[in-house]
Tab-separated table of C-alpha atoms and ligand atoms in Angstrom:
chain	number	residue	atom	x	y	z
U	1	UNK	CA	-37.762	-39.298	39.246
U	2	UNK	CA	-39.572	-37.709	36.572
U	3	UNK	CA	-39.429	-39.969	33.297
U	4	UNK	CA	-38.816	-38.287	29.313
U	5	UNK	CA	-41.103	-39.234	26.250
U	6	UNK	CA	-38.142	-38.312	23.771
U	7	UNK	CA	-39.777	-37.365	21.060
U	8	UNK	CA	-37.421	-37.246	17.651
U	9	UNK	CA	-40.213	-36.839	14.873
U	10	UNK	CA	-40.664	-33.680	16.664
U	11	UNK	CA	-37.824	-33.071	18.258
U	12	UNK	CA	-34.111	-32.106	16.667
U	13	UNK	CA	-31.964	-33.053	19.083
U	14	UNK	CA	-33.926	-35.943	20.976
U	15	UNK	CA	-31.034	-38.023	19.884
U	16	UNK	CA	-28.156	-35.981	20.936
U	17	UNK	CA	-30.210	-35.772	24.254
U	18	UNK	CA	-30.249	-39.391	24.937
U	19	UNK	CA	-26.442	-39.994	24.469
U	20	UNK	CA	-26.235	-37.126	26.720
U	21	UNK	CA	-28.017	-39.410	29.551
U	22	UNK	CA	-26.504	-42.321	28.282
U	23	UNK	CA	-23.022	-40.947	28.931
U	24	UNK	CA	-23.784	-39.715	32.414
U	25	UNK	CA	-25.129	-43.042	33.741
U	26	UNK	CA	-28.544	-43.086	33.237
U	27	UNK	CA	-30.747	-45.099	32.139
U	28	UNK	CA	-32.701	-45.070	29.116
U	29	UNK	CA	-35.688	-46.815	26.632
U	30	UNK	CA	-34.752	-46.715	22.854
U	31	UNK	CA	-37.089	-48.522	19.762
U	32	UNK	CA	-35.628	-51.216	18.208
U	33	UNK	CA	-35.947	-53.116	15.591
U	34	UNK	CA	-37.067	-56.276	17.479
U	35	UNK	CA	-38.470	-54.833	21.039
U	36	UNK	CA	-37.864	-51.654	22.543
U	37	UNK	CA	-34.590	-52.446	24.857
U	38	UNK	CA	-33.749	-50.553	28.096
U	39	UNK	CA	-29.815	-49.131	27.411
U	40	UNK	CA	-27.293	-48.367	29.883
U	41	UNK	CA	-23.068	-48.261	28.909
U	42	UNK	CA	-22.061	-51.613	28.931
U	43	UNK	CA	-19.387	-50.562	30.005
U	44	UNK	CA	-19.943	-48.348	33.274
U	45	UNK	CA	-20.969	-51.186	36.181
U	46	UNK	CA	-22.559	-48.117	38.184
U	47	UNK	CA	-24.801	-47.734	34.579
U	48	UNK	CA	-25.514	-51.345	34.402
U	49	UNK	CA	-26.757	-52.103	37.583
U	50	UNK	CA	-29.383	-49.217	37.985
U	51	UNK	CA	-30.744	-52.007	34.385
U	52	UNK	CA	-31.330	-55.003	36.651
U	53	UNK	CA	-32.895	-53.077	39.547
U	54	UNK	CA	-34.692	-50.287	36.724
U	55	UNK	CA	-36.555	-53.793	35.755
U	56	UNK	CA	-35.841	-56.398	38.809
U	57	UNK	CA	-34.195	-58.728	36.210
U	58	UNK	CA	-32.309	-61.071	38.184
U	59	UNK	CA	-28.244	-60.326	38.338
U	60	UNK	CA	-27.479	-64.231	36.742
U	61	UNK	CA	-30.313	-63.278	33.407
U	62	UNK	CA	-26.784	-61.156	31.312
U	63	UNK	CA	-27.068	-58.553	28.972
U	64	UNK	CA	-26.955	-58.059	25.142
U	65	UNK	CA	-23.807	-55.041	23.759
U	66	UNK	CA	-25.780	-52.864	21.652
U	67	UNK	CA	-22.739	-51.908	18.836
U	68	UNK	CA	-23.352	-49.762	15.884
U	69	UNK	CA	-20.359	-50.384	13.442
U	70	UNK	CA	-17.619	-53.414	13.737
U	71	UNK	CA	-14.544	-52.191	14.616
U	72	UNK	CA	-16.686	-51.413	17.946
U	73	UNK	CA	-16.507	-55.881	18.236
U	74	UNK	CA	-12.493	-56.406	19.000
U	75	UNK	CA	-13.165	-53.719	22.673
U	76	UNK	CA	-15.763	-56.415	23.801
U	77	UNK	CA	-15.047	-60.283	22.400
U	78	UNK	CA	-11.189	-61.815	22.544
U	79	UNK	CA	-11.639	-63.114	18.956
U	80	UNK	CA	-14.163	-62.644	15.787
U	81	UNK	CA	-13.943	-66.391	14.530
U	82	UNK	CA	-14.892	-66.815	10.706
U	83	UNK	CA	-18.859	-68.227	11.940
U	84	UNK	CA	-19.299	-65.074	13.508
U	85	UNK	CA	-18.290	-63.055	10.829
U	86	UNK	CA	-19.756	-64.817	7.429
U	87	UNK	CA	-23.502	-64.537	10.714
U	88	UNK	CA	-22.109	-60.241	10.447
U	89	UNK	CA	-21.782	-60.060	6.291
U	90	UNK	CA	-25.383	-62.380	6.478
U	91	UNK	CA	-27.491	-60.706	9.009
U	92	UNK	CA	-25.896	-57.384	10.364
U	93	UNK	CA	-26.919	-54.916	10.717
U	94	UNK	CA	-30.304	-57.055	11.647
U	95	UNK	CA	-32.611	-58.648	15.322
U	96	UNK	CA	-28.553	-61.616	15.289
U	97	UNK	CA	-26.924	-61.630	19.645
U	98	UNK	CA	-24.238	-63.873	18.950
U	99	UNK	CA	-22.952	-64.447	22.163
U	100	UNK	CA	-18.258	-65.310	22.058
U	101	UNK	CA	-15.628	-64.975	24.871
U	102	UNK	CA	-15.373	-61.162	26.275
U	103	UNK	CA	-12.951	-58.678	27.166
U	104	UNK	CA	-12.105	-58.249	30.653
U	105	UNK	CA	-13.586	-54.300	29.569
U	106	UNK	CA	-16.900	-55.467	29.649
U	107	UNK	CA	-18.021	-55.229	33.486
U	108	UNK	CA	-18.969	-59.272	35.491
U	109	UNK	CA	-22.693	-56.968	35.779
U	110	UNK	CA	-22.844	-57.270	32.103
U	111	UNK	CA	-23.382	-60.363	31.297
U	112	UNK	CA	-24.854	-61.847	34.636
U	113	UNK	CA	-20.689	-63.915	35.706
U	114	UNK	CA	-19.678	-65.015	32.582
U	115	UNK	CA	-17.246	-65.049	30.455
U	116	UNK	CA	-19.059	-64.868	27.854
U	117	UNK	CA	-20.721	-60.849	25.922
U	118	UNK	CA	-24.317	-61.343	23.291
U	119	UNK	CA	-22.994	-58.595	20.808
U	120	UNK	CA	-25.528	-57.460	18.302
U	121	UNK	CA	-25.784	-54.691	16.123
U	122	UNK	CA	-29.120	-54.013	15.646
U	123	UNK	CA	-30.985	-52.492	12.373
U	124	UNK	CA	-32.827	-49.452	13.644
U	125	UNK	CA	-31.666	-45.940	12.379
U	126	UNK	CA	-33.088	-44.210	15.778
U	127	UNK	CA	-30.993	-47.157	18.584
U	128	UNK	CA	-27.395	-46.489	15.958
U	129	UNK	CA	-27.657	-42.342	15.722
U	130	UNK	CA	-28.434	-43.273	20.288
U	131	UNK	CA	-25.562	-45.512	20.243
U	132	UNK	CA	-23.292	-43.234	18.287
U	133	UNK	CA	-24.278	-40.517	20.332
U	134	UNK	CA	-23.399	-41.812	23.479
U	135	UNK	CA	-20.354	-42.960	22.180
U	136	UNK	CA	-20.454	-45.354	24.293
U	137	UNK	CA	-21.549	-49.535	23.377
U	138	UNK	CA	-24.575	-49.752	25.073
U	139	UNK	CA	-26.183	-52.512	26.866
U	140	UNK	CA	-29.869	-53.199	27.061
U	141	UNK	CA	-32.267	-56.128	28.026
U	142	UNK	CA	-35.321	-55.545	26.623
U	143	UNK	CA	-37.975	-52.988	28.498
U	144	UNK	CA	-39.993	-54.472	30.453
U	145	UNK	CA	-40.413	-55.485	34.339
U	146	UNK	CA	-38.805	-58.144	34.498
U	147	UNK	CA	-41.142	-61.361	33.488
U	148	UNK	CA	-43.970	-59.581	31.944
U	149	UNK	CA	-44.361	-59.372	27.946
U	150	UNK	CA	-41.456	-57.373	26.118
U	151	UNK	CA	-42.329	-53.694	25.203
U	152	UNK	CA	-43.276	-53.368	21.279
U	153	UNK	CA	-44.076	-49.691	21.784
U	154	UNK	CA	-42.862	-45.501	23.832
U	155	UNK	CA	-46.270	-45.836	25.173
U	156	UNK	CA	-45.470	-50.098	26.857
U	157	UNK	CA	-42.678	-49.118	27.545
U	158	UNK	CA	-44.163	-45.989	30.333
U	159	UNK	CA	-46.509	-48.343	31.102
U	160	UNK	CA	-43.945	-50.648	32.805
U	161	UNK	CA	-40.906	-48.432	33.760
U	162	UNK	CA	-42.603	-44.611	34.248
U	163	UNK	CA	-40.539	-43.552	37.522
U	164	UNK	CA	-37.188	-45.842	37.126
U	165	UNK	CA	-35.762	-43.928	34.572
U	166	UNK	CA	-34.846	-41.803	32.947
U	167	UNK	CA	-35.955	-40.662	29.692
U	168	UNK	CA	-37.989	-42.954	26.966
U	169	UNK	CA	-37.657	-42.405	22.970
U	170	UNK	CA	-40.882	-42.497	21.322
U	171	UNK	CA	-39.398	-45.280	17.216
U	172	UNK	CA	-42.828	-45.731	17.172
U	173	UNK	CA	-44.458	-49.370	16.742
U	174	UNK	CA	-41.314	-52.134	16.280
U	175	UNK	CA	-41.541	-53.922	12.248
U	176	UNK	CA	-39.381	-57.551	14.186
U	177	UNK	CA	-41.615	-56.811	17.338
U	178	UNK	CA	-39.884	-60.813	18.827
U	179	UNK	CA	-36.210	-60.423	20.431
U	180	UNK	CA	-33.566	-61.047	18.679
U	181	UNK	CA	-32.276	-64.282	18.093
U	182	UNK	CA	-29.375	-65.062	20.018
U	183	UNK	CA	-26.556	-67.870	19.081
U	184	UNK	CA	-23.044	-68.058	20.566
U	185	UNK	CA	-19.852	-70.048	18.834
U	186	UNK	CA	-18.643	-70.088	22.098
U	187	UNK	CA	-18.928	-74.047	21.626
U	188	UNK	CA	-17.784	-76.836	19.679
U	189	UNK	CA	-20.350	-76.301	17.387
U	190	UNK	CA	-22.978	-73.267	17.099
U	191	UNK	CA	-25.352	-73.406	19.595
U	192	UNK	CA	-29.121	-71.683	18.914
U	193	UNK	CA	-29.773	-70.714	22.682
U	194	UNK	CA	-33.341	-68.274	21.900
U	195	UNK	CA	-34.942	-68.056	18.662
U	196	UNK	CA	-36.185	-64.383	17.833
U	197	UNK	CA	-36.573	-61.831	14.459
U	198	UNK	CA	-34.054	-64.206	11.963
U	199	UNK	CA	-35.086	-68.228	12.266
U	200	UNK	CA	-32.895	-71.422	11.865
U	201	UNK	CA	-33.378	-72.367	8.905
U	202	UNK	CA	-31.710	-68.365	7.452
U	203	UNK	CA	-28.165	-69.989	10.145
U	204	UNK	CA	-28.405	-72.799	9.030
U	205	UNK	CA	-27.737	-71.457	5.487
U	206	UNK	CA	-24.944	-69.210	6.488
U	207	UNK	CA	-23.743	-71.988	9.227
U	208	UNK	CA	-24.337	-75.661	7.815
U	209	UNK	CA	-25.483	-77.469	11.647
U	210	UNK	CA	-27.284	-75.777	14.289
U	211	UNK	CA	-27.465	-76.796	17.777
U	212	UNK	CA	-31.109	-76.710	19.479
U	213	UNK	CA	-31.013	-75.949	22.997
U	214	UNK	CA	-33.105	-77.487	24.620
U	215	UNK	CA	-34.471	-75.037	26.310
U	216	UNK	CA	-36.717	-73.329	23.106
U	217	UNK	CA	-39.315	-76.935	23.695
U	218	UNK	CA	-38.803	-77.489	27.438
U	219	UNK	CA	-39.235	-75.776	30.963
U	220	UNK	CA	-36.283	-75.386	33.072
U	221	UNK	CA	-35.556	-76.024	36.269
U	222	UNK	CA	-34.569	-73.457	38.602
U	223	UNK	CA	-31.126	-74.787	40.458
U	224	UNK	CA	-30.373	-75.685	36.862
U	225	UNK	CA	-27.481	-73.930	34.429
U	226	UNK	CA	-28.289	-73.159	31.703
U	227	UNK	CA	-26.437	-71.917	28.408
U	228	UNK	CA	-28.730	-68.860	28.350
U	229	UNK	CA	-29.989	-67.956	31.088
U	230	UNK	CA	-33.015	-65.875	30.316
U	231	UNK	CA	-34.766	-69.269	29.346
U	232	UNK	CA	-35.111	-70.433	32.736
U	233	UNK	CA	-37.386	-68.067	34.375
U	234	UNK	CA	-40.535	-66.801	33.888
U	235	UNK	CA	-41.483	-65.150	30.899
U	236	UNK	CA	-43.674	-62.276	28.851
U	237	UNK	CA	-46.236	-63.816	31.956
U	238	UNK	CA	-49.676	-62.141	31.470
U	239	UNK	CA	-51.142	-63.031	35.267
U	240	UNK	CA	-54.016	-65.434	35.025
U	241	UNK	CA	-52.474	-68.347	33.175
U	242	UNK	CA	-52.273	-69.613	30.662
U	243	UNK	CA	-52.195	-72.973	28.487
U	244	UNK	CA	-51.341	-73.264	24.347
U	245	UNK	CA	-53.857	-75.582	22.023
U	246	UNK	CA	-51.277	-76.838	18.801
U	247	UNK	CA	-53.125	-77.748	16.245
U	248	UNK	CA	-54.784	-76.292	13.050
U	249	UNK	CA	-56.184	-74.210	13.401
U	250	UNK	CA	-59.387	-74.915	13.039
U	251	UNK	CA	-58.822	-78.091	14.813
U	252	UNK	CA	-57.168	-75.688	18.367
U	253	UNK	CA	-60.397	-73.319	18.182
U	254	UNK	CA	-62.946	-75.414	18.332
U	255	UNK	CA	-60.776	-77.653	21.261
U	256	UNK	CA	-60.599	-74.407	22.724
U	257	UNK	CA	-63.911	-73.017	22.116
U	258	UNK	CA	-65.403	-77.225	24.135
U	259	UNK	CA	-63.371	-75.775	27.508
U	260	UNK	CA	-64.662	-72.104	27.856
U	261	UNK	CA	-65.321	-71.027	31.019
U	262	UNK	CA	-67.013	-68.021	32.839
U	263	UNK	CA	-63.597	-65.414	33.119
U	264	UNK	CA	-62.420	-67.066	30.312
U	265	UNK	CA	-59.644	-65.701	27.726
U	266	UNK	CA	-58.675	-67.074	24.122
U	267	UNK	CA	-55.423	-65.810	22.361
U	268	UNK	CA	-56.244	-66.802	18.633
U	269	UNK	CA	-55.339	-65.724	15.304
U	270	UNK	CA	-57.195	-62.778	13.762
U	271	UNK	CA	-59.498	-66.114	12.052
U	272	UNK	CA	-61.069	-67.473	14.800
U	273	UNK	CA	-61.719	-64.387	16.565
U	274	UNK	CA	-65.555	-63.999	15.205
U	275	UNK	CA	-65.629	-68.134	17.255
U	276	UNK	CA	-65.264	-66.696	20.334
U	277	UNK	CA	-66.536	-63.927	20.205
U	278	UNK	CA	-69.622	-63.590	23.152
U	279	UNK	CA	-68.198	-66.385	24.668
U	280	UNK	CA	-64.395	-64.707	25.957
U	281	UNK	CA	-62.204	-62.057	26.076
U	282	UNK	CA	-60.834	-62.560	22.791
U	283	UNK	CA	-57.064	-60.723	21.665
U	284	UNK	CA	-56.342	-61.891	18.106
U	285	UNK	CA	-52.699	-61.906	16.937
U	286	UNK	CA	-52.254	-61.982	12.896
U	287	UNK	CA	-53.943	-63.750	10.323
U	288	UNK	CA	-52.707	-68.046	10.796
U	289	UNK	CA	-50.999	-67.831	7.895
U	290	UNK	CA	-49.041	-64.422	8.259
U	291	UNK	CA	-45.753	-65.523	11.194
U	292	UNK	CA	-43.787	-62.021	10.174
U	293	UNK	CA	-47.419	-60.258	11.633
U	294	UNK	CA	-48.080	-62.299	14.058
U	295	UNK	CA	-44.218	-61.938	15.223
U	296	UNK	CA	-45.322	-57.976	15.651
U	297	UNK	CA	-48.778	-58.054	17.645
U	298	UNK	CA	-47.811	-60.888	20.028
U	299	UNK	CA	-46.611	-58.849	23.173
U	300	UNK	CA	-49.263	-56.294	23.017
U	301	UNK	CA	-52.058	-59.263	22.393
U	302	UNK	CA	-50.073	-60.933	24.702
U	303	UNK	CA	-50.326	-57.055	27.389
U	304	UNK	CA	-53.860	-56.264	26.488
U	305	UNK	CA	-55.313	-59.644	28.788
U	306	UNK	CA	-53.999	-57.594	31.327
U	307	UNK	CA	-56.498	-55.354	31.426
U	308	UNK	CA	-58.973	-57.832	31.290
U	309	UNK	CA	-60.590	-59.915	34.453
U	310	UNK	CA	-59.936	-63.617	32.791
U	311	UNK	CA	-59.124	-65.885	34.289
U	312	UNK	CA	-57.437	-68.834	32.603
U	313	UNK	CA	-56.355	-67.258	28.584
U	314	UNK	CA	-56.218	-70.196	26.267
U	315	UNK	CA	-53.653	-69.909	23.356
U	316	UNK	CA	-53.425	-70.623	19.512
U	317	UNK	CA	-49.823	-71.011	18.629
U	318	UNK	CA	-48.349	-71.621	15.021
U	319	UNK	CA	-46.209	-74.250	13.392
U	320	UNK	CA	-42.636	-73.881	14.366
U	321	UNK	CA	-41.502	-73.158	11.353
U	322	UNK	CA	-38.692	-69.318	10.273
U	323	UNK	CA	-39.919	-66.478	12.048
U	324	UNK	CA	-43.530	-68.926	13.424
U	325	UNK	CA	-39.917	-70.462	16.096
U	326	UNK	CA	-39.933	-67.516	18.181
U	327	UNK	CA	-44.073	-66.781	18.071
U	328	UNK	CA	-44.680	-70.086	19.444
U	329	UNK	CA	-41.213	-70.499	21.776
U	330	UNK	CA	-42.950	-66.882	23.710
U	331	UNK	CA	-46.085	-67.956	23.705
U	332	UNK	CA	-45.093	-71.191	24.487
U	333	UNK	CA	-42.657	-69.612	27.669
U	334	UNK	CA	-46.021	-67.257	28.654
U	335	UNK	CA	-47.784	-70.754	29.645
U	336	UNK	CA	-44.869	-72.090	31.336
U	337	UNK	CA	-44.274	-75.145	28.368
U	338	UNK	CA	-47.810	-75.761	29.569
U	339	UNK	CA	-49.609	-77.398	26.020
U	340	UNK	CA	-51.710	-79.987	24.809
U	341	UNK	CA	-50.407	-81.363	21.244
U	342	UNK	CA	-53.892	-81.346	19.399
U	343	UNK	CA	-52.008	-82.661	16.629
U	344	UNK	CA	-49.828	-86.402	19.292
U	345	UNK	CA	-50.228	-90.033	17.513
U	346	UNK	CA	-50.449	-88.399	13.978
U	347	UNK	CA	-47.877	-88.642	11.764
J	401	AMP	P1	-33.450	-58.861	26.700
J	401	AMP	O1	-31.739	-58.223	26.673
J	401	AMP	O2	-34.031	-58.959	27.739
J	401	AMP	O3	-34.024	-59.760	26.203
J	401	AMP	O4	-32.497	-60.562	27.170
J	401	AMP	C1	-31.618	-60.733	26.630
J	401	AMP	C2	-30.871	-62.744	26.544
J	401	AMP	O5	-29.601	-62.941	26.026
J	401	AMP	C3	-31.026	-62.667	28.345
J	401	AMP	O6	-31.276	-62.848	29.303
J	401	AMP	C4	-29.756	-64.258	27.757
J	401	AMP	O7	-30.527	-65.747	26.678
J	401	AMP	C5	-29.128	-63.799	26.607
J	401	AMP	N1	-28.198	-64.064	26.819
J	401	AMP	C6	-27.077	-61.997	26.926
J	401	AMP	N2	-25.874	-62.510	26.792
J	401	AMP	C7	-26.072	-64.093	27.261
J	401	AMP	C8	-24.366	-64.873	27.106
J	401	AMP	N3	-23.517	-64.213	27.606
J	401	AMP	N4	-24.079	-66.131	28.019
J	401	AMP	C9	-25.823	-67.082	27.156
J	401	AMP	N5	-26.669	-65.678	26.764
J	401	AMP	C10	-26.530	-64.298	26.607
J	402	MG	MG1	-36.696	-59.084	28.335
């Protein structure tokens, strides 16, 4: 299959073309504010099956359903409780996915066999225009080959999926850079299943207490049932194994420096790069004190290691607060939760 690169900046019919392909049951890579999505008609099981095939995604890993107006929820979820309304008012359109009980109209292949469905109203104007042009809700996971880092440019999507999907819409680089926050409202208390573009602190300001799923901080066994199935799979990982070294930027940089071997790679803050030049393959992901910038750069940095010949990677990591929680979660997942914590035992 020839994958078309559609450029709305040069072709005024690009978004209409994407909508027409989606209506015809094709799969299209689309820009959103979080990461690029791999979209198909959420109501069409055959179209959704093509997403899983193109990504090589396990069947039990559910997709998020994307909408461009609140009225669409009535056709997707069986209820829209007050907590969901409060979240929608505070954070939609934006990088938040809300899990609710699903309508029968949403095929089981879309929800990964679950009776619940994740819903998101993205803020990216092109994403909204494509949903409207398609005229149906769009199921869209991140537009990467399963297991690889998510994609934040149309070029990344082409790297992974050229020849496997009908088209990619080029909307430039994503402004958030990590995926949406996923919160479930299907249990007794709101539960954070995946940290993302909306922070835990922001959610707590609206909802009060929010439970945090343990999959955020530790490796989940492949055989276990988890609330967010996506959290149990190896993800975001470069080919070389990653070790996270957590501590102050100075302490972690010194620790990593002492470990460097022949073919080491270092994923580090901009501020620490100089120390490693000439000693290792160095990829930076933003200033130590700017977690929002780190979020925008982290996946591109992880991807760049695969163009190098390093055989092990040491990674610095921000503290787990604000959007730093999402950044540190992605780095730890890339490392399979292999973390050396230099702060352990410190007060
Ligand atoms: P991706 O689109 O690749 O970021 O993956 C979407 C992720 O959202 C999945 O891997 C799940 O972790 C989560 N998710 C989507 N739908 C549900 C659901 N119904 N229940 C729990 N988690 C969900
Ligand atoms: Mg993904």
